[in-house]
Amino acid sequence: MTQRGVTIVGAGIVGVCSAAWLQREGFKVTLVDAGPIGEGASFGNAGNLSPGGVVPYMIPGFIKEVPAWLAQNGPLAIRPAYFFKVLPWILSAVKSSTTEAALKTSRAMRALHGGTLEAYDALTRDTEASGLIERCGQLYVSAQPGKAQGSQIAQFMREAAGVKMILLGEHEIQDMEPTLAPIFKSGMLLPDNGRCKNPHELVRIIASEAERNGAIILRAKVGSFQTNSKRVTGLVLDGKAHAVERIVIAAGAASGQLSAQLGTTLPVEAERGYHITIGEPGVMPRIPVSNVDAKFVASPMNMGLRLAGTAEFAGIDAAPNWRRADILEKQARYMFPGIRMQSVTRWMGNRPSLPDGLPVLGVAPKYDNAYFAFGNSHFGMSAGPVMGKLIAQIVAGRVPELDITPFDPSRFLRI
Ligand SMILES: Cc1cc2nc3c(=O)[nH]c(=O)nc-3n(C[C@H](O)[C@H](O)[C@H](O)COP(=O)(O)OP(=O)(O)OC[C@H]3O[C@@H](n4cnc5c(N)ncnc54)[C@H](O)[C@@H]3O)c2cc1C
């Protein structure tokens, strides 16, 4: 019997995990990426793997915090020239922040993130990537008493999801992470969360395992699609036609442009984030530490200490504003006294974000053999292996093991 074929557009964490799971469903996989494997948002994230990631950004009251976040050197920036372009997205995000909507989002996040470590284990066991993942816990700290755990609704969401959390005082934080400056008054430990020690390497290894198992990897940009009635029949790759049997769009923040070409306009924004990685910092926390006040994570990684986070709306093609990364340098000195700023590299990446805080996962509304798997925003490293498994089940025509209704690609078409 000839193997059924599937072509995946995008070799970030979602694309490579989809490839691995689709192979397990018996598909012959082709993976297409415009650049080297894993050099989109999946390259430089903080590597937090968060089964307990159940608190959306859009929760009641978030809008009141926005002016403070937008302050100079604050964790949020909107380029003035882009403000009116992103305004509808922001208004839609505000609509998603009612208590009812946020609780729904939180339940969907738990479903998607809850099994991340098990899904990674299934994909990486007996490969070089198995040592890159660790269930080590994540620590959240704030310089203000009682703030590390977030608002009441945030705590309610964690409790409702059964997420284990341990609240810590000033001295307990110091005992746990002596490298931190003694300025943090409240802490929260989520002991069941984990980390990836090198996200780029993880993506590369999953891709090379897929290649070893027969996947074809093509480096080319998908410019447009060839279609016939309700079927996608080909991709135009760097100007040349390439026939396909079925496709999965997993192109991260660029997926909005591609899905629009397939007749479905979705509000995918590039929510840009920055990192600095300090190669020889001299101090290293044991586990990822999130600074709740400044909204970034300090993650111990194989290649050094990485501070990653903040959000910037400027459009997907705008040049980076490296002043955003400089803020992280200042924060590093403030948070870790004695840190050495040696071998520092900077990076900017586009988080694929939808205004309700959930990704899009399922069959494309206008084409029977096209599938969407993108939009994991701040949680793509956590959601990736589970998204991949679900999309493989959907493409195989099986009932997915989780309820995918909250991720319905048509949900924005109804409003
Ligand atoms: C600063 C920062 C910190 C983060 N920290 C965390 C964290 O700690 N934990 C967590 O879970 N998540 C985190 N994230 C989010 C996470 O990195 C993303 O959600 C995730 O990497 C998205 O993966 P993806 O596969 O959807 O997209 P990407 O990794 O962006 O991959 C998409 C791929 O598609 C390719 N592509 C695009 N257009 C085309 C085209 N036309 N033709 C061919 N190929 C194309 C690109 O080249 C790219 O390789 C963070 C993000 C940032 C920016």
PDB file of C-alpha atoms in Angstrom, residues 65-260:
ATOM      1  CA  GLU A  65      -2.152  47.160  34.353  1.00  0.00           C
ATOM      2  CA  VAL A  66      -1.370  48.031  30.725  1.00  0.00           C
ATOM      3  CA  PRO A  67      -0.389  51.706  31.308  1.00  0.00           C
ATOM      4  CA  ALA A  68       2.235  50.631  33.863  1.00  0.00           C
ATOM      5  CA  TRP A  69       3.520  47.901  31.539  1.00  0.00           C
ATOM      6  CA  LEU A  70       3.835  50.494  28.753  1.00  0.00           C
ATOM      7  CA  ALA A  71       6.031  52.799  30.841  1.00  0.00           C
ATOM      8  CA  GLN A  72       9.568  53.424  29.599  1.00  0.00           C
ATOM      9  CA  ASN A  73      11.605  50.242  30.088  1.00  0.00           C
ATOM     10  CA  GLY A  74       8.369  48.422  30.966  1.00  0.00           C
ATOM     11  CA  PRO A  75       7.535  44.910  29.760  1.00  0.00           C
ATOM     12  CA  LEU A  76       5.158  46.005  26.961  1.00  0.00           C
ATOM     13  CA  ALA A  77       5.812  48.255  23.963  1.00  0.00           C
ATOM     14  CA  ILE A  78       3.703  49.263  20.983  1.00  0.00           C
ATOM     15  CA  ARG A  79       5.451  51.077  18.151  1.00  0.00           C
ATOM     16  CA  PRO A  80       3.478  54.308  17.580  1.00  0.00           C
ATOM     17  CA  ALA A  81       3.223  53.702  13.805  1.00  0.00           C
ATOM     18  CA  TYR A  82       1.693  50.274  14.496  1.00  0.00           C
ATOM     19  CA  PHE A  83      -0.819  51.330  17.147  1.00  0.00           C
ATOM     20  CA  PHE A  84      -3.893  51.631  14.914  1.00  0.00           C
ATOM     21  CA  LYS A  85      -3.050  48.384  13.106  1.00  0.00           C
ATOM     22  CA  VAL A  86      -2.945  46.413  16.349  1.00  0.00           C
ATOM     23  CA  LEU A  87      -5.889  48.208  17.979  1.00  0.00           C
ATOM     24  CA  PRO A  88      -8.592  45.749  16.779  1.00  0.00           C
ATOM     25  CA  TRP A  89      -6.490  42.877  18.163  1.00  0.00           C
ATOM     26  CA  ILE A  90      -6.178  44.668  21.507  1.00  0.00           C
ATOM     27  CA  LEU A  91      -9.931  45.336  21.636  1.00  0.00           C
ATOM     28  CA  SER A  92     -10.597  41.688  20.874  1.00  0.00           C
ATOM     29  CA  ALA A  93      -8.162  40.702  23.669  1.00  0.00           C
ATOM     30  CA  VAL A  94     -10.077  42.922  26.074  1.00  0.00           C
ATOM     31  CA  LYS A  95     -13.288  41.096  25.092  1.00  0.00           C
ATOM     32  CA  SER A  96     -11.582  37.804  25.969  1.00  0.00           C
ATOM     33  CA  SER A  97     -10.775  39.010  29.460  1.00  0.00           C
ATOM     34  CA  THR A  98     -14.201  38.618  31.057  1.00  0.00           C
ATOM     35  CA  THR A  99     -14.272  36.165  33.955  1.00  0.00           C
ATOM     36  CA  GLU A 100     -16.311  33.646  31.976  1.00  0.00           C
ATOM     37  CA  ALA A 101     -14.095  33.826  28.868  1.00  0.00           C
ATOM     38  CA  ALA A 102     -10.860  33.728  30.887  1.00  0.00           C
ATOM     39  CA  LEU A 103     -11.972  30.657  32.839  1.00  0.00           C
ATOM     40  CA  LYS A 104     -12.812  28.899  29.586  1.00  0.00           C
ATOM     41  CA  THR A 105      -9.392  29.815  28.196  1.00  0.00           C
ATOM     42  CA  SER A 106      -7.737  28.569  31.363  1.00  0.00           C
ATOM     43  CA  ARG A 107      -9.433  25.155  31.092  1.00  0.00           C
ATOM     44  CA  ALA A 108      -8.348  24.844  27.454  1.00  0.00           C
ATOM     45  CA  MET A 109      -4.782  25.799  28.413  1.00  0.00           C
ATOM     46  CA  ARG A 110      -4.708  23.106  31.079  1.00  0.00           C
ATOM     47  CA  ALA A 111      -5.884  20.522  28.564  1.00  0.00           C
ATOM     48  CA  LEU A 112      -3.215  21.543  26.061  1.00  0.00           C
ATOM     49  CA  HIS A 113      -0.281  22.108  28.427  1.00  0.00           C
ATOM     50  CA  GLY A 114      -1.010  19.526  31.114  1.00  0.00           C
ATOM     51  CA  GLY A 115       0.624  16.643  29.233  1.00  0.00           C
ATOM     52  CA  THR A 116       3.643  18.482  27.828  1.00  0.00           C
ATOM     53  CA  LEU A 117       6.341  16.596  29.734  1.00  0.00           C
ATOM     54  CA  GLU A 118       4.804  13.188  28.993  1.00  0.00           C
ATOM     55  CA  ALA A 119       4.438  14.099  25.306  1.00  0.00           C
ATOM     56  CA  TYR A 120       8.079  15.199  25.139  1.00  0.00           C
ATOM     57  CA  ASP A 121       9.099  12.024  26.877  1.00  0.00           C
ATOM     58  CA  ALA A 122       7.303   9.969  24.215  1.00  0.00           C
ATOM     59  CA  LEU A 123       9.050  11.928  21.441  1.00  0.00           C
ATOM     60  CA  THR A 124      12.549  12.125  22.868  1.00  0.00           C
ATOM     61  CA  ARG A 125      13.012   8.875  24.826  1.00  0.00           C
ATOM     62  CA  ASP A 126      16.131   7.072  23.589  1.00  0.00           C
ATOM     63  CA  THR A 127      17.241  10.080  21.539  1.00  0.00           C
ATOM     64  CA  GLU A 128      19.953  12.673  22.169  1.00  0.00           C
ATOM     65  CA  ALA A 129      17.207  15.066  23.253  1.00  0.00           C
ATOM     66  CA  SER A 130      16.080  13.081  26.296  1.00  0.00           C
ATOM     67  CA  GLY A 131      18.587  14.842  28.572  1.00  0.00           C
ATOM     68  CA  LEU A 132      17.430  18.278  27.446  1.00  0.00           C
ATOM     69  CA  ILE A 133      14.160  18.123  29.374  1.00  0.00           C
ATOM     70  CA  GLU A 134      13.771  18.163  33.113  1.00  0.00           C
ATOM     71  CA  ARG A 135      10.819  18.362  35.531  1.00  0.00           C
ATOM     72  CA  CYS A 136      12.589  20.709  37.936  1.00  0.00           C
ATOM     73  CA  GLY A 137       9.916  23.210  39.006  1.00  0.00           C
ATOM     74  CA  GLN A 138       9.691  26.902  38.192  1.00  0.00           C
ATOM     75  CA  LEU A 139       9.967  29.770  40.643  1.00  0.00           C
ATOM     76  CA  TYR A 140       8.014  33.052  40.402  1.00  0.00           C
ATOM     77  CA  VAL A 141       9.249  36.027  42.416  1.00  0.00           C
ATOM     78  CA  SER A 142       8.101  39.562  43.134  1.00  0.00           C
ATOM     79  CA  ALA A 143       9.652  42.428  45.061  1.00  0.00           C
ATOM     80  CA  GLN A 144       6.202  43.075  46.509  1.00  0.00           C
ATOM     81  CA  PRO A 145       4.674  41.017  49.309  1.00  0.00           C
ATOM     82  CA  GLY A 146       1.858  38.704  48.178  1.00  0.00           C
ATOM     83  CA  LYS A 147       2.359  39.445  44.463  1.00  0.00           C
ATOM     84  CA  ALA A 148       4.269  36.431  43.126  1.00  0.00           C
ATOM     85  CA  GLN A 149       1.167  34.267  42.862  1.00  0.00           C
ATOM     86  CA  GLY A 150      -0.747  36.877  40.841  1.00  0.00           C
ATOM     87  CA  SER A 151      -4.349  37.932  41.266  1.00  0.00           C
ATOM     88  CA  GLN A 152      -7.099  36.009  43.032  1.00  0.00           C
ATOM     89  CA  ILE A 153      -8.445  34.723  39.738  1.00  0.00           C
ATOM     90  CA  ALA A 154      -4.989  33.472  38.775  1.00  0.00           C
ATOM     91  CA  GLN A 155      -4.811  31.502  42.015  1.00  0.00           C
ATOM     92  CA  PHE A 156      -8.336  30.224  41.503  1.00  0.00           C
ATOM     93  CA  MET A 157      -7.396  28.995  38.010  1.00  0.00           C
ATOM     94  CA  ARG A 158      -4.414  27.065  39.345  1.00  0.00           C
ATOM     95  CA  GLU A 159      -6.461  25.560  42.153  1.00  0.00           C
ATOM     96  CA  ALA A 160      -9.302  24.614  39.798  1.00  0.00           C
ATOM     97  CA  ALA A 161      -6.796  22.913  37.480  1.00  0.00           C
ATOM     98  CA  GLY A 162      -5.182  21.050  40.368  1.00  0.00           C
ATOM     99  CA  VAL A 163      -1.806  22.751  39.801  1.00  0.00           C
ATOM    100  CA  LYS A 164       0.463  22.198  42.781  1.00  0.00           C
ATOM    101  CA  MET A 165       1.890  25.488  44.122  1.00  0.00           C
ATOM    102  CA  ILE A 166       3.976  26.384  47.135  1.00  0.00           C
ATOM    103  CA  LEU A 167       4.047  29.974  48.377  1.00  0.00           C
ATOM    104  CA  LEU A 168       7.399  31.207  49.667  1.00  0.00           C
ATOM    105  CA  GLY A 169       8.546  34.113  51.830  1.00  0.00           C
ATOM    106  CA  GLU A 170      11.674  36.223  51.550  1.00  0.00           C
ATOM    107  CA  HIS A 171      13.975  33.795  53.403  1.00  0.00           C
ATOM    108  CA  GLU A 172      12.662  30.700  51.663  1.00  0.00           C
ATOM    109  CA  ILE A 173      13.355  32.333  48.281  1.00  0.00           C
ATOM    110  CA  GLN A 174      16.927  33.027  49.361  1.00  0.00           C
ATOM    111  CA  ASP A 175      17.390  29.477  50.639  1.00  0.00           C
ATOM    112  CA  MET A 176      16.104  28.110  47.385  1.00  0.00           C
ATOM    113  CA  GLU A 177      17.995  30.422  45.007  1.00  0.00           C
ATOM    114  CA  PRO A 178      20.910  32.082  46.848  1.00  0.00           C
ATOM    115  CA  THR A 179      22.085  33.646  43.571  1.00  0.00           C
ATOM    116  CA  LEU A 180      19.092  36.024  43.645  1.00  0.00           C
ATOM    117  CA  ALA A 181      19.407  39.513  45.099  1.00  0.00           C
ATOM    118  CA  PRO A 182      17.712  39.639  48.522  1.00  0.00           C
ATOM    119  CA  ILE A 183      15.016  41.977  47.183  1.00  0.00           C
ATOM    120  CA  PHE A 184      12.201  39.537  46.560  1.00  0.00           C
ATOM    121  CA  LYS A 185       9.473  39.520  49.170  1.00  0.00           C
ATOM    122  CA  SER A 186       7.124  36.883  47.773  1.00  0.00           C
ATOM    123  CA  GLY A 187       7.631  33.694  45.816  1.00  0.00           C
ATOM    124  CA  MET A 188       5.632  30.866  44.295  1.00  0.00           C
ATOM    125  CA  LEU A 189       7.082  27.507  43.320  1.00  0.00           C
ATOM    126  CA  LEU A 190       5.271  25.352  40.759  1.00  0.00           C
ATOM    127  CA  PRO A 191       7.106  22.079  41.422  1.00  0.00           C
ATOM    128  CA  ASP A 192       5.578  20.092  38.560  1.00  0.00           C
ATOM    129  CA  ASN A 193       6.670  22.488  35.834  1.00  0.00           C
ATOM    130  CA  GLY A 194       9.890  21.914  33.954  1.00  0.00           C
ATOM    131  CA  ARG A 195      12.420  23.311  31.552  1.00  0.00           C
ATOM    132  CA  CYS A 196      14.202  22.649  28.308  1.00  0.00           C
ATOM    133  CA  LYS A 197      17.929  23.221  28.539  1.00  0.00           C
ATOM    134  CA  ASN A 198      18.328  24.150  24.859  1.00  0.00           C
ATOM    135  CA  PRO A 199      15.118  24.751  22.852  1.00  0.00           C
ATOM    136  CA  HIS A 200      16.882  25.091  19.483  1.00  0.00           C
ATOM    137  CA  GLU A 201      18.750  21.819  19.966  1.00  0.00           C
ATOM    138  CA  LEU A 202      15.505  20.088  20.983  1.00  0.00           C
ATOM    139  CA  VAL A 203      13.791  21.179  17.749  1.00  0.00           C
ATOM    140  CA  ARG A 204      16.804  20.144  15.674  1.00  0.00           C
ATOM    141  CA  ILE A 205      17.005  16.697  17.243  1.00  0.00           C
ATOM    142  CA  ILE A 206      13.262  16.005  16.814  1.00  0.00           C
ATOM    143  CA  ALA A 207      13.615  17.074  13.156  1.00  0.00           C
ATOM    144  CA  SER A 208      16.652  14.891  12.543  1.00  0.00           C
ATOM    145  CA  GLU A 209      14.919  11.899  14.159  1.00  0.00           C
ATOM    146  CA  ALA A 210      11.991  12.513  11.783  1.00  0.00           C
ATOM    147  CA  GLU A 211      14.449  12.671   8.876  1.00  0.00           C
ATOM    148  CA  ARG A 212      16.066   9.425  10.016  1.00  0.00           C
ATOM    149  CA  ASN A 213      12.578   7.913   9.962  1.00  0.00           C
ATOM    150  CA  GLY A 214      12.067   8.947   6.348  1.00  0.00           C
ATOM    151  CA  ALA A 215      10.877  12.577   6.453  1.00  0.00           C
ATOM    152  CA  ILE A 216      11.999  14.843   3.605  1.00  0.00           C
ATOM    153  CA  ILE A 217      13.172  18.259   4.746  1.00  0.00           C
ATOM    154  CA  LEU A 218      13.045  21.091   2.215  1.00  0.00           C
ATOM    155  CA  ARG A 219      14.459  24.557   2.702  1.00  0.00           C
ATOM    156  CA  ALA A 220      12.149  26.834   0.733  1.00  0.00           C
ATOM    157  CA  LYS A 221       9.661  29.596   1.300  1.00  0.00           C
ATOM    158  CA  VAL A 222       6.006  28.833   0.677  1.00  0.00           C
ATOM    159  CA  GLY A 223       4.838  31.800  -1.368  1.00  0.00           C
ATOM    160  CA  SER A 224       1.353  30.687  -2.340  1.00  0.00           C
ATOM    161  CA  PHE A 225      -0.905  27.678  -2.827  1.00  0.00           C
ATOM    162  CA  GLN A 226      -2.391  25.890  -5.809  1.00  0.00           C
ATOM    163  CA  THR A 227      -5.946  24.782  -5.234  1.00  0.00           C
ATOM    164  CA  ASN A 228      -8.693  22.900  -6.995  1.00  0.00           C
ATOM    165  CA  SER A 229     -12.188  23.308  -5.610  1.00  0.00           C
ATOM    166  CA  LYS A 230     -11.918  22.469  -1.879  1.00  0.00           C
ATOM    167  CA  ARG A 231      -8.456  20.909  -2.095  1.00  0.00           C
ATOM    168  CA  VAL A 232      -4.957  22.299  -1.893  1.00  0.00           C
ATOM    169  CA  THR A 233      -3.037  20.573  -4.679  1.00  0.00           C
ATOM    170  CA  GLY A 234       0.320  22.311  -4.491  1.00  0.00           C
ATOM    171  CA  LEU A 235       2.640  24.768  -2.826  1.00  0.00           C
ATOM    172  CA  VAL A 236       4.585  27.368  -4.716  1.00  0.00           C
ATOM    173  CA  LEU A 237       8.068  27.039  -3.205  1.00  0.00           C
ATOM    174  CA  ASP A 238      10.477  29.809  -4.110  1.00  0.00           C
ATOM    175  CA  GLY A 239       8.496  30.207  -7.323  1.00  0.00           C
ATOM    176  CA  LYS A 240       8.358  26.477  -8.219  1.00  0.00           C
ATOM    177  CA  ALA A 241       5.250  24.278  -7.960  1.00  0.00           C
ATOM    178  CA  HIS A 242       5.395  21.362  -5.530  1.00  0.00           C
ATOM    179  CA  ALA A 243       2.470  18.897  -5.472  1.00  0.00           C
ATOM    180  CA  VAL A 244       0.943  17.985  -2.098  1.00  0.00           C
ATOM    181  CA  GLU A 245      -1.637  15.470  -0.861  1.00  0.00           C
ATOM    182  CA  ARG A 246      -2.454  17.357   2.339  1.00  0.00           C
ATOM    183  CA  ILE A 247      -0.829  20.212   4.241  1.00  0.00           C
ATOM    184  CA  VAL A 248      -0.421  21.385   7.821  1.00  0.00           C
ATOM    185  CA  ILE A 249       0.261  25.084   8.343  1.00  0.00           C
ATOM    186  CA  ALA A 250       2.578  25.379  11.366  1.00  0.00           C
ATOM    187  CA  ALA A 251       4.400  28.536  10.357  1.00  0.00           C
ATOM    188  CA  GLY A 252       4.202  30.363  13.690  1.00  0.00           C
ATOM    189  CA  ALA A 253       3.569  34.098  13.438  1.00  0.00           C
ATOM    190  CA  ALA A 254       3.609  33.917   9.614  1.00  0.00           C
ATOM    191  CA  SER A 255       0.651  31.525   9.662  1.00  0.00           C
ATOM    192  CA  GLY A 256      -1.836  34.404   9.546  1.00  0.00           C
ATOM    193  CA  GLN A 257      -0.566  35.440   6.111  1.00  0.00           C
ATOM    194  CA  LEU A 258      -0.677  31.840   4.857  1.00  0.00           C
ATOM    195  CA  SER A 259      -4.130  31.022   6.261  1.00  0.00           C
ATOM    196  CA  ALA A 260      -5.476  34.233   4.696  1.00  0.00           C
TER     197      ALA A 260
END
